[in-house]
Every structure is written in C-alpha cells, then in structure tokens.
XYZ file of C-alpha atoms in Angstrom:
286
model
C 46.396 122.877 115.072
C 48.533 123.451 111.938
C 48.948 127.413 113.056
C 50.527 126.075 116.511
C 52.757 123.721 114.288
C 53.911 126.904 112.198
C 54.601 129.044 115.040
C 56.706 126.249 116.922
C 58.477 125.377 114.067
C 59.349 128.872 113.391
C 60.449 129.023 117.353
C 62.800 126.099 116.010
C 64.020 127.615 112.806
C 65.272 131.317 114.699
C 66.402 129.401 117.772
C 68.143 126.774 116.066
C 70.094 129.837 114.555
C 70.306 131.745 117.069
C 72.217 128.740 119.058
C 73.950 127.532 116.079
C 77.454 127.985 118.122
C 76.348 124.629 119.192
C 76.805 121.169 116.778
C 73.716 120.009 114.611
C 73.613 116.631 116.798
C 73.955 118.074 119.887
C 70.881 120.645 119.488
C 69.207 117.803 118.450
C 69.872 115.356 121.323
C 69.867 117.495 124.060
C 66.019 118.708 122.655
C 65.333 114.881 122.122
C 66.049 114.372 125.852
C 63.820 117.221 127.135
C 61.212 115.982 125.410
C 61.381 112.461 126.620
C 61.696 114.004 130.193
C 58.308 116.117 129.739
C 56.349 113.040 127.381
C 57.032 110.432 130.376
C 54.706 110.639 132.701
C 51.991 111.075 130.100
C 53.298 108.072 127.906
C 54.558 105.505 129.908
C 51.644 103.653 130.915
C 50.055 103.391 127.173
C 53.412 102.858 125.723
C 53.980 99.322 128.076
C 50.290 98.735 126.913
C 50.943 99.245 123.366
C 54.275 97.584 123.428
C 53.221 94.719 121.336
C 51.612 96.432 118.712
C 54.506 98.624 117.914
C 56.771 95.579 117.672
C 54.398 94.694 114.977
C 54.427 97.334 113.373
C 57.944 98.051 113.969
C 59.187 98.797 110.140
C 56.723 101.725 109.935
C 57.395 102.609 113.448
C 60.820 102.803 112.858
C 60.592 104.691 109.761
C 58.224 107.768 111.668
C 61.067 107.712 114.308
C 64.177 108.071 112.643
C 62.367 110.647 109.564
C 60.220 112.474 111.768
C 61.365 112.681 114.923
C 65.581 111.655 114.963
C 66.605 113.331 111.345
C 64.960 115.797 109.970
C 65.618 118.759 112.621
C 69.067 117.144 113.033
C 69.141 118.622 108.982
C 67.870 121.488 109.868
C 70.378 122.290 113.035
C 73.048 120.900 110.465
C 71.916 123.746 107.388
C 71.836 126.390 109.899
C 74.944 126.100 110.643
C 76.416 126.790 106.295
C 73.499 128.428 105.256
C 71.260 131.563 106.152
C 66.973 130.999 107.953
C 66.118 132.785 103.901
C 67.738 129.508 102.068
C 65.905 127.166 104.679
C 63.029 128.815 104.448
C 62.903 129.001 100.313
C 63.796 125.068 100.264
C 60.979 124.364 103.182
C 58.703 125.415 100.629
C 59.521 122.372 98.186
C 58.449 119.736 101.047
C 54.762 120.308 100.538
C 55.369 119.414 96.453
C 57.509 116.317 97.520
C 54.492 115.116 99.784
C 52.038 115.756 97.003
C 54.290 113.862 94.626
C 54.825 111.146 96.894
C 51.339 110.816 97.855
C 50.074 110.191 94.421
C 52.828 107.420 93.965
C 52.406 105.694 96.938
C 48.700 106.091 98.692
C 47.046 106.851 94.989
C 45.846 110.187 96.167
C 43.927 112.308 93.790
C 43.549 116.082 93.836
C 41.804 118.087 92.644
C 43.019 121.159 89.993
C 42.021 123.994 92.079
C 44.189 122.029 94.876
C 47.318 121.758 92.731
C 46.752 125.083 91.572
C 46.758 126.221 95.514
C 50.282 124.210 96.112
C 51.597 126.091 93.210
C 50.129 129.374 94.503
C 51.624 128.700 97.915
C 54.814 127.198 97.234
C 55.653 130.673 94.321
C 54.060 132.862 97.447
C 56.125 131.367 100.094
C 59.183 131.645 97.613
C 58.290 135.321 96.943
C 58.325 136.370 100.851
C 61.810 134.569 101.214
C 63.223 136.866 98.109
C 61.305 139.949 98.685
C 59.810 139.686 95.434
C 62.979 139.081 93.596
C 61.907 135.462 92.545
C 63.824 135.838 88.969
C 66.688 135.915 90.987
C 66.232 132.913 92.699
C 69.048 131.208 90.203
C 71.130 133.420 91.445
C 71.486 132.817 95.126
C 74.003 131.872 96.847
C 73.807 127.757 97.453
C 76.197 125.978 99.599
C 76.730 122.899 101.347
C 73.224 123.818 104.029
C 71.357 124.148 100.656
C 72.073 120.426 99.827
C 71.628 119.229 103.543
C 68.149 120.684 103.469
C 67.280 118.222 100.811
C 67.636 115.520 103.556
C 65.364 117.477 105.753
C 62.668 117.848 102.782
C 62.721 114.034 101.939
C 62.315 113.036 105.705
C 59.811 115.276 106.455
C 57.799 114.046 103.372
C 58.378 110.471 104.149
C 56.729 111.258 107.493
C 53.698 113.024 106.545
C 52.991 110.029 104.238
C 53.695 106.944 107.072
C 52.045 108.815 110.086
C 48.976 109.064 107.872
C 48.891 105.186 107.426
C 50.085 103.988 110.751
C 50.004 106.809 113.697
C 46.400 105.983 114.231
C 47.573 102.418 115.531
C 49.335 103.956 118.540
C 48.421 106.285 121.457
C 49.938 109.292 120.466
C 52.023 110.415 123.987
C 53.145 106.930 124.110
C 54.094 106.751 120.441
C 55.957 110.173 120.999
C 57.818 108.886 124.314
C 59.398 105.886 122.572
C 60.392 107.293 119.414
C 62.245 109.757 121.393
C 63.940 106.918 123.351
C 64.350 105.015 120.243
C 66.353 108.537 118.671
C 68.329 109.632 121.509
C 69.867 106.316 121.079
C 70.456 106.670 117.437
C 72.020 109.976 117.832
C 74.221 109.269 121.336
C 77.104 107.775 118.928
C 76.995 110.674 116.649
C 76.967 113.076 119.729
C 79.930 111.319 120.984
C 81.534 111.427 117.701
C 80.962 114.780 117.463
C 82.768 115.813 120.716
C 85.645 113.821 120.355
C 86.243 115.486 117.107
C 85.523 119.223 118.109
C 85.569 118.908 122.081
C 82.586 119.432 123.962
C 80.758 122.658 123.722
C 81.863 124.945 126.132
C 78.755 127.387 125.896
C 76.532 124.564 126.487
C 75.300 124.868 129.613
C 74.716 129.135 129.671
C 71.367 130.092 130.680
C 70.665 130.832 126.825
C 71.108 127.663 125.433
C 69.967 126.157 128.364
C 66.542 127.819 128.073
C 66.393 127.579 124.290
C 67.047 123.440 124.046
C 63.867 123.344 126.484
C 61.962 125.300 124.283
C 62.944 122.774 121.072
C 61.952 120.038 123.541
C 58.653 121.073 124.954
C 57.039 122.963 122.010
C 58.750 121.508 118.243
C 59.388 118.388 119.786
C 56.025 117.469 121.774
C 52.988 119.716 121.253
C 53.790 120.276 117.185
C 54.092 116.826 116.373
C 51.269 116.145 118.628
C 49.326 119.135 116.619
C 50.487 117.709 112.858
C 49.900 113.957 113.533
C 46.511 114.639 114.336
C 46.188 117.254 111.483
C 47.230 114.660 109.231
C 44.289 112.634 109.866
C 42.075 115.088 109.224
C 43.317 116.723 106.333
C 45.736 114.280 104.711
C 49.186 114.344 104.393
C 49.313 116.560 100.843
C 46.800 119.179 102.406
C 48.832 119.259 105.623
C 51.771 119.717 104.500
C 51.335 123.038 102.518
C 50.897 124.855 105.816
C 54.535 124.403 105.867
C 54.558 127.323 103.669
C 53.282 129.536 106.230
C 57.071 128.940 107.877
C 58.982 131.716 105.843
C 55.824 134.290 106.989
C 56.312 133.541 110.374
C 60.200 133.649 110.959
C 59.805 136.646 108.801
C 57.830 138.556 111.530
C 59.936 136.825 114.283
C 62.878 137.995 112.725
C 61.711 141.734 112.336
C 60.455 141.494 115.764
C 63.440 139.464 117.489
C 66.372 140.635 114.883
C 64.976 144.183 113.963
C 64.598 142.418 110.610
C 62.429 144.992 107.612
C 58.554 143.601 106.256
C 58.410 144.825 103.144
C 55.569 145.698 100.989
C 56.620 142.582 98.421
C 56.238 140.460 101.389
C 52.977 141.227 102.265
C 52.006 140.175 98.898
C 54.242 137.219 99.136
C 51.987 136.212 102.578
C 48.406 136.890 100.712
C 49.470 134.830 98.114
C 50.265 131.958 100.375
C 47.678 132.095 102.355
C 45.398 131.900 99.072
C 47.193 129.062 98.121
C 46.795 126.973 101.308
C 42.749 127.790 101.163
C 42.826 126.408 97.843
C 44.274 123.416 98.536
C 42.742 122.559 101.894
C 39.203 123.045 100.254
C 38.894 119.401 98.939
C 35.235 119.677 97.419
C-alpha cells in the first residue's frame, strides 16, 4: 500500500510542476473537486450514517481535513511554483523525522535503535539521491521562498500521520474522505476567489493538459493514496509509515529521467540502496 502512495505522490510532485502555470490554490481546488465527484457515490451513504460521530469528534476531524487533505498539497503546488522538484524532494525527507519526533512527544512511542538508526539511514539516503552524492554541499543550495513554504507542508503532513492514527479508525474511510473534501473545497473557494481577482483567472485552465492532469491529482493523490496511507498507518504506525516518504525523491527521479530525459547516476543508485535499507530497518519493529 505504501509503494502505491509513493508512486501517486510522485504523479503529484512532476505534475504539480509540470502544471505549475496554474496558482497553488487553484491546482488544489480543482483536484479537491474531482475527488469529491469520484468519492460520492461510494461515501455518501456511510457518511449520513456516520454523521453524528464525526460531529463528535469534530476537533480531530477537522484537524485530518484541513492538514491532510486541504493544506499540505496546497504547500506543495505553492513551493513548486519558487522552487525546483530537487529542493521539495530534499525537504520531503525531513517529514518522516518530524513524525518520529512528534510521535514520541505526543502518543509516547518508543523505538527501537536499529529503527532510529534506519530513519537516519533513509532520511541521509534520500538526501544523497536528491544531490547526486554531493551531500556536503547541501549548505550550499540555493533556498528561496518554496524552501520555507515546504516547511508548512512537512508540519501538516506530520500532524496528519499522528491524528489519523488515533482517530481515522472511528470513521468509514470513503465517507471520511468524501466530507473532508467537502469540508476543504469550502475552505479553499475564498482563497481561489482571492486568487483570481488578484491575477485573473487562468487562461490555460481548461486545455486538455491541465484538464487531464487535475483528474489525475483527484483520482489517484487525492483518493486511492490517502485511502492506501490511512490504512498503512494502522498497521505500521505513523513513525514507520512515514519513512516511506523517502522513497519520493527515488521515484520522481526515474519519472523525471523517463518523462524529462532527466540522467540516473551511479551516486543515485547508491543514494536508493541506502534508503531502501533504511526503511527495512525501521519498519522491522522486533
């Protein structure tokens, strides 16, 4: 389930650049409403049903929407569009270490030494891909203002991991999925709206390109990978989760040498061993 999340997510990272003619909140609620079109007619029934029992646990609720599901990608759309897929893809690598972190302070989980020696392992590999081996040089890059918007992105998707761990399990999933969409296209119709009255609305918007690739973020990011990764989450935790986030930079890599004629060096190819090592590590919890 987690290698479906990585290769959807890395669908979103390329196409999210590849688009990024288009505003951060308007990838993001135009994707938001494709999903709620496709999650309907599974979700609708249970999510009347349920209706009750996400009122009462409407802080938490709310919390997995607007994190999860309304801000983080809206961060990542918004990065894309000042920074290059190689920063997002070196400061991904940080949200598995935030998770840990925030694990331990808040649910008191405990691993193991081998395990935080696998999120180290991961987290230097996955940094190693991104710089083609040049990690002493890592100081040197070139931040910007994307850089420090990915930090919202990393917090979010931390927070997440950590509340749909504790509370998704209270909730069908489908229906869950259908009204936190509802609940975040919503949120982000003002900000759309802002948005076009203060750049004018996007005239490529409706070409068969970005046409085809907003249903792509809404069927496959938005639906099936959060379906994949809440369920993951219950299985392996959120800490142990989470670090096959690293896998990200390995797999827009090879979309990018595939899709953008993009080189695989030798350097990455140790980069990718090492993370993989890293996330068997940490996943092995005895």
């Amino acid at each position: 389930m987690m290698g479906f999340v990585v290769i959807f997510y890395a669908g979103n990272i390329l196409l999210g650049k590849a688009i990024n003619e288009l505003p951060p909140f308007t990838i993001a609620f135009f994707r938001l409403v494709v999903a709620f079109m496709i999650i309907l007619p599974f979700g609708i029934k249970k999510a009347w049903k349920y209706r009750f029992k996400m009122w009462e646990y409407k802080k938490p609720f709310v919390i997995m929407t607007l994190t999860g599901i309304t801000f983080f990608n809206t961060f990542i759309y918004g990065a894309l569009q000042f920074t290059t897929s190689t920063n997002v893809s070196v400061l991904e690598t940080v949200i598995p270490v935030v998770t840990v972190v925030l694990s331990a302070i808040l649910l008191k989980e405990k691993l193991l030494h081998k395990q935080k020696a696998g999120v180290f392992l991961s987290f230097v590999g996955a940094v190693w891909v991104v710089m083609d081996g040049n990690v002493f040089q890592l100081a040197n890059m070139s931040w910007n203002a994307g850089d420090g918007i990915m930090i919202g992105a990393i917090g979010c998707w931390a927070v997440y991991s950590i509340i749909v761990k504790e509370y998704m399990h209270q909730f069908p999933q489908n229906a869950a999925l259908l009204v936190m969409s509802a609940i975040s296209i919503i949120v982000l119709f003002p900000f759309v709206v802002t948005e076009w009255v203060v750049s004018g609305v996007p005239s490529s918007l409706l070409t068969p390109r970005n046409l085809s690739s907003l249903a792509y973020l809404g069927i496959f990011p938005s639906f099936i990978a959060l379906v994949c990764y809440n369920r993951a989450v219950r299985i392996l935790g959120a800490s142990q989760a989470s670090v096959f986030l690293n896998f990200l930079p390995i797999v827009t890599m090879i979309g990018a040498y595939f899709w953008l004629g993009e080189s695989i060096t030798v350097m990455k190819i140790i980069g990718v061993v090492a993370v993989i090592c890293g996330v068997i590590l940490t996943t092995k919890s005895k």
